[in-house]
XYZ file of C-alpha atoms in Angstrom:
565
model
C 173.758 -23.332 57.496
C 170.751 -22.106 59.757
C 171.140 -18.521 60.357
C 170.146 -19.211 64.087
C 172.810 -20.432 65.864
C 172.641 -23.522 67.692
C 172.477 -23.872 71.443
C 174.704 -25.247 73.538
C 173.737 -27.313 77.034
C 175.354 -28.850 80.242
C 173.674 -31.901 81.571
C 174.508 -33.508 84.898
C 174.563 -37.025 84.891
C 176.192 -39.555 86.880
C 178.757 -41.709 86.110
C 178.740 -45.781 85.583
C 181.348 -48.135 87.046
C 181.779 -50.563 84.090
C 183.219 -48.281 81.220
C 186.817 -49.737 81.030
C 187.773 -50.092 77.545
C 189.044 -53.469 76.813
C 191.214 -54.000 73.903
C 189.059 -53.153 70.835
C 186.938 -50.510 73.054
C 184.025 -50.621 75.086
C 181.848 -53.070 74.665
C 178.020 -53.846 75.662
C 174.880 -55.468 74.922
C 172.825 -53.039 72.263
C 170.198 -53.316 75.292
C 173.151 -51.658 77.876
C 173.562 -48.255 75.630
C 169.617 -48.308 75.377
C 168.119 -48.517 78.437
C 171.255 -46.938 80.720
C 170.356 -43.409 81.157
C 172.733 -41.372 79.289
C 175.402 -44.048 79.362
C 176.446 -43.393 75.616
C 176.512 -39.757 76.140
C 178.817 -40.785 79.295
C 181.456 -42.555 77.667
C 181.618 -39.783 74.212
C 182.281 -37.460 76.599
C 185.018 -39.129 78.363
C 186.767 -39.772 75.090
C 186.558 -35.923 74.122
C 187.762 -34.991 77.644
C 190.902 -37.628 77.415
C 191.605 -35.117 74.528
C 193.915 -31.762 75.921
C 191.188 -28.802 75.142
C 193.795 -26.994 73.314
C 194.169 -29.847 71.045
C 190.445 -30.851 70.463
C 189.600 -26.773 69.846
C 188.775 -26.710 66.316
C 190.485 -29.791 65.311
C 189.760 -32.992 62.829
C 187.836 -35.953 64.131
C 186.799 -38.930 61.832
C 183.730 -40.986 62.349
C 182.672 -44.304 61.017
C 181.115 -47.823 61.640
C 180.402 -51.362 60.853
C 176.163 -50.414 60.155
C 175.517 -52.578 63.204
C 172.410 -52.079 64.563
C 172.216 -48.328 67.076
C 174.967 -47.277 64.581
C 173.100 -43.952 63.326
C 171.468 -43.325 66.821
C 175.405 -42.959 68.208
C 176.570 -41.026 65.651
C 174.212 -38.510 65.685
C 175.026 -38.303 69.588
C 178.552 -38.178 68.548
C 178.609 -35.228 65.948
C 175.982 -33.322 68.796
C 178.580 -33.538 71.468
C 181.658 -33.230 68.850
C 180.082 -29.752 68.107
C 179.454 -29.086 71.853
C 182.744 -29.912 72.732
C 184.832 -27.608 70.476
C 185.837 -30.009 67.531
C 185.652 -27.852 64.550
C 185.146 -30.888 61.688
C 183.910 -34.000 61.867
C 184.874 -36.677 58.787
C 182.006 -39.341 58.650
C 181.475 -41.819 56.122
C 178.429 -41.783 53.813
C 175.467 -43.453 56.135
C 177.814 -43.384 58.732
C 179.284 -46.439 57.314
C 183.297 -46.973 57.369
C 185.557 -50.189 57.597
C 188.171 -49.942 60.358
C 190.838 -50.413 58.095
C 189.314 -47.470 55.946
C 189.117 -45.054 59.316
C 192.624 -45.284 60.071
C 193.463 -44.326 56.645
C 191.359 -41.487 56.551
C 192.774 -40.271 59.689
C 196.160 -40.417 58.781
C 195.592 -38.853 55.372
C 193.811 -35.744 56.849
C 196.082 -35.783 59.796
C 192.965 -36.087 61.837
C 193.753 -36.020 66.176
C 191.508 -39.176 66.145
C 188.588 -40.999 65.169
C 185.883 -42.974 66.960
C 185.036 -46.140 65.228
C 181.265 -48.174 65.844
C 182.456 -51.586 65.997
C 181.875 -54.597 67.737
C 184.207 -56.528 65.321
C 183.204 -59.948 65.056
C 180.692 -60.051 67.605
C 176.683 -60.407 66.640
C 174.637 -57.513 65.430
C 170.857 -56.217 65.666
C 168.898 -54.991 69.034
C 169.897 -58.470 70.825
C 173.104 -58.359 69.509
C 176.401 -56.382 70.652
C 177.516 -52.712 70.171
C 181.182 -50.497 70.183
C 182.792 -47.985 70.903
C 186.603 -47.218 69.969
C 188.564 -44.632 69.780
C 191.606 -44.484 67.763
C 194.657 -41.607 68.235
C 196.314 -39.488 65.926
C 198.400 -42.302 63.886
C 195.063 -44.254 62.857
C 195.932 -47.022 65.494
C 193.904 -47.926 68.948
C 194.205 -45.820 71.598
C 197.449 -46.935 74.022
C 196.609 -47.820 77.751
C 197.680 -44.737 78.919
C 194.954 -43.045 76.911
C 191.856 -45.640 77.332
C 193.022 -45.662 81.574
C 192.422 -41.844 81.600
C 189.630 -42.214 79.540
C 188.137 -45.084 82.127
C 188.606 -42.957 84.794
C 187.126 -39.949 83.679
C 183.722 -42.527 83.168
C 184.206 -43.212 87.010
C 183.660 -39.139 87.968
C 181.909 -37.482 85.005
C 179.249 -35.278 86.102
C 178.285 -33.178 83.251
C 177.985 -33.895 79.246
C 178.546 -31.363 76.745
C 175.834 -31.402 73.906
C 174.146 -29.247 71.066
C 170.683 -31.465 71.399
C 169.149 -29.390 68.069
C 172.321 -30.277 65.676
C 171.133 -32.494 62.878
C 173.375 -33.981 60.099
C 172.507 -35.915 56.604
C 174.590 -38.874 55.956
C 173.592 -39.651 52.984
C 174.614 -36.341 51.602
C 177.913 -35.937 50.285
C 179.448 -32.760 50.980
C 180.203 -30.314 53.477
C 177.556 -29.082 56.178
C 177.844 -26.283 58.072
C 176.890 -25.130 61.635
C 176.960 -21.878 63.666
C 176.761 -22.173 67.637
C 176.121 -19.950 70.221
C 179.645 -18.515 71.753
C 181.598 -20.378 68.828
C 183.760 -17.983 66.391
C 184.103 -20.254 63.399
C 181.160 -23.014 62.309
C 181.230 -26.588 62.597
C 181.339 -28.646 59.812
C 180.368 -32.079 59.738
C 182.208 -33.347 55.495
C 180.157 -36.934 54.891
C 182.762 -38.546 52.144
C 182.690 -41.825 49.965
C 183.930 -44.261 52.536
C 185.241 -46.054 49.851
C 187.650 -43.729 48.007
C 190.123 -42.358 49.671
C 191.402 -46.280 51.025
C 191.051 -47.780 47.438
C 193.379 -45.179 46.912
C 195.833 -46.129 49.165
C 195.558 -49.808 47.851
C 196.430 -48.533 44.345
C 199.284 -47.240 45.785
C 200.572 -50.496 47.103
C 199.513 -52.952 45.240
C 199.640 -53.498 41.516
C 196.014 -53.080 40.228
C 197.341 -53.944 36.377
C 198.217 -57.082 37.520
C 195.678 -58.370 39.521
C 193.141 -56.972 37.110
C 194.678 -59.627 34.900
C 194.537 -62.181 37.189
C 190.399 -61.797 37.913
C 189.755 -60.925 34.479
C 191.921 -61.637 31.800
C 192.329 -64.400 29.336
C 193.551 -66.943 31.909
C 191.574 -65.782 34.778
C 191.243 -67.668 37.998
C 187.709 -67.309 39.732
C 187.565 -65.962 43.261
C 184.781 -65.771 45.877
C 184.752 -63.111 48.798
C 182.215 -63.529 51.514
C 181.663 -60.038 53.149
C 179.183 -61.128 55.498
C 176.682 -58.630 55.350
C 179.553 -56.403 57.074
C 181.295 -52.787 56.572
C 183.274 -54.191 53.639
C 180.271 -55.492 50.929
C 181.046 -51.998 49.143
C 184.291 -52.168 49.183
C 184.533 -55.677 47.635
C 181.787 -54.488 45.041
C 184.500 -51.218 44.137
C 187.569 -52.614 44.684
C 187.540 -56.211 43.639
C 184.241 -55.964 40.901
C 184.185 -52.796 39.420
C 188.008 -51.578 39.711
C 189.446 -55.048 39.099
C 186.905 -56.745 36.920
C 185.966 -59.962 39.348
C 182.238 -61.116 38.339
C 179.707 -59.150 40.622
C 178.472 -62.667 41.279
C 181.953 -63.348 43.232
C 180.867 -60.726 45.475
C 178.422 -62.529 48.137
C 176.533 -61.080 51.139
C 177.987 -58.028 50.125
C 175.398 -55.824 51.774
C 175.625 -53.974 55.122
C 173.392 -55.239 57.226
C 172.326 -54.235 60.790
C 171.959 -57.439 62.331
C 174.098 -59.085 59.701
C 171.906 -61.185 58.277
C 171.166 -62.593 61.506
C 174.697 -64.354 61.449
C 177.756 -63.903 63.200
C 180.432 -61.820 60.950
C 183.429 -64.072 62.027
C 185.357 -64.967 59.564
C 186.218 -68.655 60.130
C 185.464 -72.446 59.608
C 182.432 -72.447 61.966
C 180.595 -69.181 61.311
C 181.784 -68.580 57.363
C 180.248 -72.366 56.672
C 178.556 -70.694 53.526
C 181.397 -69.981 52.092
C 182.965 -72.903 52.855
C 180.632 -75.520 51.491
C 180.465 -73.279 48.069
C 184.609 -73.732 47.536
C 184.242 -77.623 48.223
C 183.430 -78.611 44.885
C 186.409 -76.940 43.107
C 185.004 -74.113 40.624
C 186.571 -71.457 42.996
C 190.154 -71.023 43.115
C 190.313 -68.700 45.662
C 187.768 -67.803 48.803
C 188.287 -65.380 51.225
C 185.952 -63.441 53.948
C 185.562 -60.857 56.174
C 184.062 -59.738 59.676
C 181.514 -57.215 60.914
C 184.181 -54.220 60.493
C 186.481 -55.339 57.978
C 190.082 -55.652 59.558
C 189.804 -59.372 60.167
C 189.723 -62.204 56.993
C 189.996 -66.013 56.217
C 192.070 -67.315 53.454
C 190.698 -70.704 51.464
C 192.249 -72.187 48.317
C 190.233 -74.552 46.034
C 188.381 -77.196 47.554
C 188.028 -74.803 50.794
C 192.134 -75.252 51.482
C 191.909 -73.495 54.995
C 195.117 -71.221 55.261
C 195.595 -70.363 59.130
C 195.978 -66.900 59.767
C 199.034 -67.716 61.318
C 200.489 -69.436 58.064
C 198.944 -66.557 55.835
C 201.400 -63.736 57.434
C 204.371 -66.189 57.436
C 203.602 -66.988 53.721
C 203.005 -63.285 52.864
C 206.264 -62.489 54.744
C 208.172 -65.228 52.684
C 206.913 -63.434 49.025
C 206.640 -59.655 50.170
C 208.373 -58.447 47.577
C 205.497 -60.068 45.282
C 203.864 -56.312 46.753
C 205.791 -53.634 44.907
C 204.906 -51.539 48.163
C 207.445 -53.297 50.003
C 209.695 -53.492 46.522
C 210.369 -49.733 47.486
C 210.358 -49.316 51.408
C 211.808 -52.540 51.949
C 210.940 -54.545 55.110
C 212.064 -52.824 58.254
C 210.820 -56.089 61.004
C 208.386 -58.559 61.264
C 205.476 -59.203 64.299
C 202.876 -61.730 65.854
C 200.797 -61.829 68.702
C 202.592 -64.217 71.577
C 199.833 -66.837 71.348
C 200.196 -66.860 67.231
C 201.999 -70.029 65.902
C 205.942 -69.377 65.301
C 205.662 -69.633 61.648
C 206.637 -66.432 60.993
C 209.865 -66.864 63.367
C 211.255 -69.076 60.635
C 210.815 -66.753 57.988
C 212.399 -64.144 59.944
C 214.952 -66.098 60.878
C 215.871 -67.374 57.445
C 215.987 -63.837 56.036
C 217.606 -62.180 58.909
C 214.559 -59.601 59.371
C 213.741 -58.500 63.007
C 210.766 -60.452 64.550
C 208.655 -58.991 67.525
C 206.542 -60.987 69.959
C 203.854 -59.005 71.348
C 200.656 -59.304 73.356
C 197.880 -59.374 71.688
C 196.463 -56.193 70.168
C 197.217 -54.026 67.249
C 198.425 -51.536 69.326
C 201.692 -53.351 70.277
C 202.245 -53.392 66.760
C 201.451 -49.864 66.084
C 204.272 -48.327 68.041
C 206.741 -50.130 65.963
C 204.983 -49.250 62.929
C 205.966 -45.566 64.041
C 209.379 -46.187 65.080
C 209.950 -47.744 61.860
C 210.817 -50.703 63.261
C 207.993 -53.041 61.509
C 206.318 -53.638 58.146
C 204.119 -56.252 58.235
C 202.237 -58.334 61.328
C 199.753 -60.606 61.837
C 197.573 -62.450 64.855
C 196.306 -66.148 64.958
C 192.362 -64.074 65.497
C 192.337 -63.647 61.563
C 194.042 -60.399 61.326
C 196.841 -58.988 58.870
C 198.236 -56.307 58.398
C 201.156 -53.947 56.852
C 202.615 -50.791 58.007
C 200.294 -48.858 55.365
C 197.721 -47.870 58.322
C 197.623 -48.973 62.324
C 194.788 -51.604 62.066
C 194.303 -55.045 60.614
C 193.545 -55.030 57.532
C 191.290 -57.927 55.760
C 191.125 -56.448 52.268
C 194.655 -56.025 52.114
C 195.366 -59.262 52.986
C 193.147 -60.732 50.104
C 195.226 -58.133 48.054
C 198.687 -59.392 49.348
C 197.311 -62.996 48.993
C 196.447 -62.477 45.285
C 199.404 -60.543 44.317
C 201.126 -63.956 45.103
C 199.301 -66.347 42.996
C 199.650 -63.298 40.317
C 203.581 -63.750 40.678
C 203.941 -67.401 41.201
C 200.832 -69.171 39.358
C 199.862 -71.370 41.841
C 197.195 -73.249 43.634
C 196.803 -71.302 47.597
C 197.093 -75.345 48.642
C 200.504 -75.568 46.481
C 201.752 -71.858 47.543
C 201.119 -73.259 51.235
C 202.955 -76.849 50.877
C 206.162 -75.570 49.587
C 206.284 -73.206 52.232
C 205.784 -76.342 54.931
C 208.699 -78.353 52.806
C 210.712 -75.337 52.787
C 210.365 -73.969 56.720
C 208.549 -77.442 58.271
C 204.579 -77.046 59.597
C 203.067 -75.180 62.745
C 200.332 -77.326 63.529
C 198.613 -74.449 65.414
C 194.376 -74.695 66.915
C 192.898 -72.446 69.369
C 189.349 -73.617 71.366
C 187.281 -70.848 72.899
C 185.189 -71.320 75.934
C 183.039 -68.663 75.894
C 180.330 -66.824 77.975
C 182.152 -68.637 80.997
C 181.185 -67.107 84.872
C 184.300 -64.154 85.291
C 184.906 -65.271 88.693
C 185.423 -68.634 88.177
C 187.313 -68.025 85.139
C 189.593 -65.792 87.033
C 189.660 -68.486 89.841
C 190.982 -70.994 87.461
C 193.404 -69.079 86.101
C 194.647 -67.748 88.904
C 195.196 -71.180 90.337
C 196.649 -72.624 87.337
C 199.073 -69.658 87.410
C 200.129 -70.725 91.159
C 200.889 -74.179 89.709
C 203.099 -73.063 86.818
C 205.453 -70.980 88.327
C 206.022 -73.527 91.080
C 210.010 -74.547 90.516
C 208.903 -78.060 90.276
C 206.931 -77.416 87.622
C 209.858 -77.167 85.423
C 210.607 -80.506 84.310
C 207.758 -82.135 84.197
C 206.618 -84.808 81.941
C 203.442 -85.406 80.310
C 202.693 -88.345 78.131
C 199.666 -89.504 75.904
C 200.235 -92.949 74.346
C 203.555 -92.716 72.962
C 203.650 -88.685 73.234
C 206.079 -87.394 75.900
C 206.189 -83.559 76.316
C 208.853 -82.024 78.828
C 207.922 -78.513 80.495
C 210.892 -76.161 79.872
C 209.250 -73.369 80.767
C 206.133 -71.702 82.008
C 205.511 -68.407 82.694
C 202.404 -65.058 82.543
C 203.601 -63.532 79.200
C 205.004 -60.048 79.933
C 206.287 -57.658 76.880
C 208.125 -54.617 77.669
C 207.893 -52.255 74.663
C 211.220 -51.295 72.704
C 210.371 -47.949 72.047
C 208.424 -46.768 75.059
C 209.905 -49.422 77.688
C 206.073 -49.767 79.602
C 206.031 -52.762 80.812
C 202.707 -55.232 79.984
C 202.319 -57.672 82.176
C 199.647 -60.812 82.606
C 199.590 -61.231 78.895
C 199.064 -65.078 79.210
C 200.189 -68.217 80.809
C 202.850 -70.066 78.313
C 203.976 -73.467 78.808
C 206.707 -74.218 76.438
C 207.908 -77.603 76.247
C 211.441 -79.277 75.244
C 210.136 -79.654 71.750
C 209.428 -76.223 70.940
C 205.632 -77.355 71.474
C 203.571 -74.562 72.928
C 199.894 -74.437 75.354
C 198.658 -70.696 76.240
C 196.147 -70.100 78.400
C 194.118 -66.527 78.468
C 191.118 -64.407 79.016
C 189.815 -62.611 76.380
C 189.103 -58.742 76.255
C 186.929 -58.378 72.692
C 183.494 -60.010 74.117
C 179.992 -58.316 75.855
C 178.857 -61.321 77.961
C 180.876 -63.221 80.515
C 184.887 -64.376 79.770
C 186.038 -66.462 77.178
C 188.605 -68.728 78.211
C 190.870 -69.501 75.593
C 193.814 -72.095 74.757
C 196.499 -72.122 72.198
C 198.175 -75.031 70.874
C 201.184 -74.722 68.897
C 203.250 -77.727 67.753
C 206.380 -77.976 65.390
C 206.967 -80.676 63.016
C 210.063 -80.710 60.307
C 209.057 -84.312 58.660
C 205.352 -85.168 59.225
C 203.971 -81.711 57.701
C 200.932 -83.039 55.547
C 198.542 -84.921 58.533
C 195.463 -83.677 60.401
C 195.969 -80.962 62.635
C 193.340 -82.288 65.426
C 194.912 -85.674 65.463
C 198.620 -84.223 65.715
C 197.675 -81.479 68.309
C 195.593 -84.367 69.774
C 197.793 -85.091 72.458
C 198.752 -81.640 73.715
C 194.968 -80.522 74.115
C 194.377 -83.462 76.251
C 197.688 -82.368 78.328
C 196.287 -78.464 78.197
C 192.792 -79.641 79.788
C 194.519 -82.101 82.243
C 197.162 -79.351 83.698
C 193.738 -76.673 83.594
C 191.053 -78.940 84.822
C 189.103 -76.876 82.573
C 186.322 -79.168 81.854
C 185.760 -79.342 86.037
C 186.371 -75.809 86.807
C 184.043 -74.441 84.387
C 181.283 -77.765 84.070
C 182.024 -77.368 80.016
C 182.231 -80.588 78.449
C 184.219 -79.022 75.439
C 184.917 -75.838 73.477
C 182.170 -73.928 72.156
C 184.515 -73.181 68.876
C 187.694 -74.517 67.792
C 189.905 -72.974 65.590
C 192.161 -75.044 63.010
């Protein structure tokens, strides 16, 4: 600690109209945060001053990020203003470096009023790429609308940032550092800890190690491949899965951070995970899983690159929960999806007469019943999962859950998955993403499509494709009221749910940097005919979804830029 204490300053600067946060926080090109006049500093400072002064004075902040490229540059802006700003300790992971998953634990565990997390999720990385900003409350979870409205319009007003310009940290240095300011009574202290440590500890503590550790390494050992995608999580694969565990180091691939991540895109799926997909085709992996740019997201492949959809992964870890001694002693207090996630998880909870909760999408939703008590384990068709343990997704513990079943039942993924379709029947479920398509036409489309849906004649129609007939039963804009709070969300997205139980959802995504993404969900249930090809069963109903949107004319797209399956 420098026996001179810092100064202390109070820039103007002048505010920027586009600072909304969407649903996973603000966020920009890398180029926007560069070459926008203090439009980082902007948006920290609206974040601090969402925070009551008499709460942020001298409290606990945690800070981490996915290593993205302009990760280091923000954080030391962060811990500068943090000091300005009366925060008295800052929690950062070592390089600045911390999984999503991991910051919410860390939070929670030292009670922490919030953390700000460096994310652009799945999103590209490096100086072209994208960059984040989110800020997560008290219980670990994203910040509610309430908080991330006040937050936007502070960024519409802000004249002055608070900042102590002369404040450097180490982040490589383990430890405790210490700061005295001008006019401050008690130090700052920026504590850089393992990122790692203390959420493999909370994994211990749900899961049994013993037994997994014989499953990766012991006589009969099944061989596994994780895919961290140059991402947040390549060290904690290495310590959790390698070196606690005793998988191979060679299961462990792309395993290190990377700021542009390896010039790929850290989405865990069929299209943008293709490495890891082609290596699990020939059969000597048994089990294949990776993650995105920040950790909370995963994909789920059995042998032979058996693709498990992320909405049949939380209906199968629902069915064999108590295969998790976690939930062997809390129980299971409800189950959750996002609306446009298939309804394979409503026949679980229906079978075992456990509470099930339709939300929007976003973790939040899921969050409040987390701290109600009201919910123990959720999931989203976007590749997340997640259990009551923390209040984000969560892809390690997903690959945890996933193995602690094969552990208990000693079988195949592919086998694990086609008793569950003969048990509960199949939700043939795809999603195809327009992306980077003009807002206001996107809006327009949607907005007219909207006009034709909840027109009373609408109700009742029929739709056929060769021998296909699909009945409208309803159509609707999604809206959710919350059972603890009772706010209201509303224009969640337009449903169209069919005599059949078939579902098409139409929405606008929030998680991008560039133009909209138009999305649409198919969702079709089948009893009998549970082992044919998704595309060519949920054939029909895309054709109906693009005739009804006139998609392909409104936007001049001759087809998805990814599909989902």
């Amino acid at each position: 600690m420098d026996n001179c204490p810092l100064q202390v300053l109070t820039v103007p600067t002048a505010p920027y109209p586009d600072q909304r946060p969407g649903s996973s926080g603000l966020r920009k090109k890398v180029y926007v945060f560069q070459s926008r006049r203090h439009y980082l500093h902007n948006f920290i400072q609206s974040i601090f001053s969402s925070i009551d002064l008499r709460d942020r004075q001298g409290s606990t902040m945690v800070v981490g990020g996915d290593g993205r490229f302009f990760n280091q540059t923000a954080i030391e802006v962060i811990v500068q203003m943090a000091a300005a700003n009366g925060v008295g300790r800052l929690i950062i992971g070592q390089h600045g470096i911390m999984s999503t998953p991991a910051v919410s634990c860390v939070i929670r565990k030292y009670k922490a009023i919030g953390g700000i997390i460096l994310t652009a999720s799945h999103n590209p990385g490096g100086p072209d790429g994208d960059f984040g900003i989110k800020f997560n409350t008290a219980n670990g979870g994203p910040a509610q609308e309430a908080v991330t409205n006040k937050i936007f319009q502070i960024s519409r007003t802000i004249e002055e940032f608070a900042i102590c310009p002369a404040l450097r940290v180490n982040l490589a240095s383990l430890g405790k550092q210490m700061f005295d300011l001008e006019n401050k009574f008690k130090p700052f202290t920026v504590e850089i800890v393992d990122s790692v440590e203390s959420y493999a500890n909370l994994l211990r503590n749900i899961f049994d190690f013993a037994a997994l550790k014989e499953l990766l390494s012991g006589e009969n050992h099944i061989k596994i491949r994780l895919d961290g995608m140059h991402g947040v999580v390549g060290p904690y694969v290495r310590r959790i899965f390698c070196e606690e565990l005793g998988s191979p180091a060679n299961s462990a691939i792309s395993c290190v951070p990377m700021e542009d991540f390896g010039g790929q895109h850290p989405d865990p799926n069929l299209t943008y995970a293709a490495d890891l997909v082609d290596a699990m085709r020939d059969g000597q992996y048994d089990f294949g899983a990776a993650f995105d740019g920040d950790g909370d997201r995963n994909m789920i492949l059995g042998k032979h690159g058996f693709f498990v959809t992320p909405s049949d992964s939380v209906a199968v870890i629902a069915d064999n929960i108590f295969c998790i001694p976690y939930f062997q002693q809390t129980g299971v207090r409800g189950f959750a999806r996002s609306m446009p996630t298939s309804a394979a998880l409503d026949k679980v909870a229906k079978a075992t007469k456990i509470e099930l909760y339709e939300t929007p999408t976003g973790w939040k939703y899921f969050g409040n019943l987390m701290d109600a008590g009201r919910l123990s384990l959720c999931g989203e068709e976007s590749f997340g999962t997640g259990g009551d343990h923390i209040r984000e997704k969560d892809g390690i513990w997903a690959v945890l859950a996933w193995l602690s079943i094969l552990a208990t039942r000693r079988q195949s993924v592919e086998d694990i998955v086609k008793d569950h379709w003969l048990k509960y029947g199949r939700n043939y479920f795809t999603r195809y993403d327009y992306e980077d398509v003009d807002l206001d036409v996107a809006c327009e489309m949607m907005e007219d499509l909207e006009i034709l849906m909840v027109d009373k004649s609408f109700v009742g129609q029929r739709f056929a494709v060769g021998d296909k007939i699909y009945q409208v039963e309803k159509a609707d804009n999604f809206e959710y009221t919350d059972p603890i709070h009772s706010t209201i969300s509303r224009n969640q997205g337009l449903r169209i749910i069919f005599s059949d139980g078939s579902r098409i959802i139409y929405r606008l995504s929030g998680t991008g940097s560039g133009g909209a993404t138009v999305r649409i969900y198919i969702d079709s249930y089948e009893k009998e005919h549970i082992f044919q090809d998704t595309q060519v069963m949920l054939g029909p109903l895309a054709t109906i979804s693009l005739k009804i949107s006139q998609l392909h004319n409104r936007t001049g797209r001759s087809g998805p830029l990814k599909s989902f399956t």
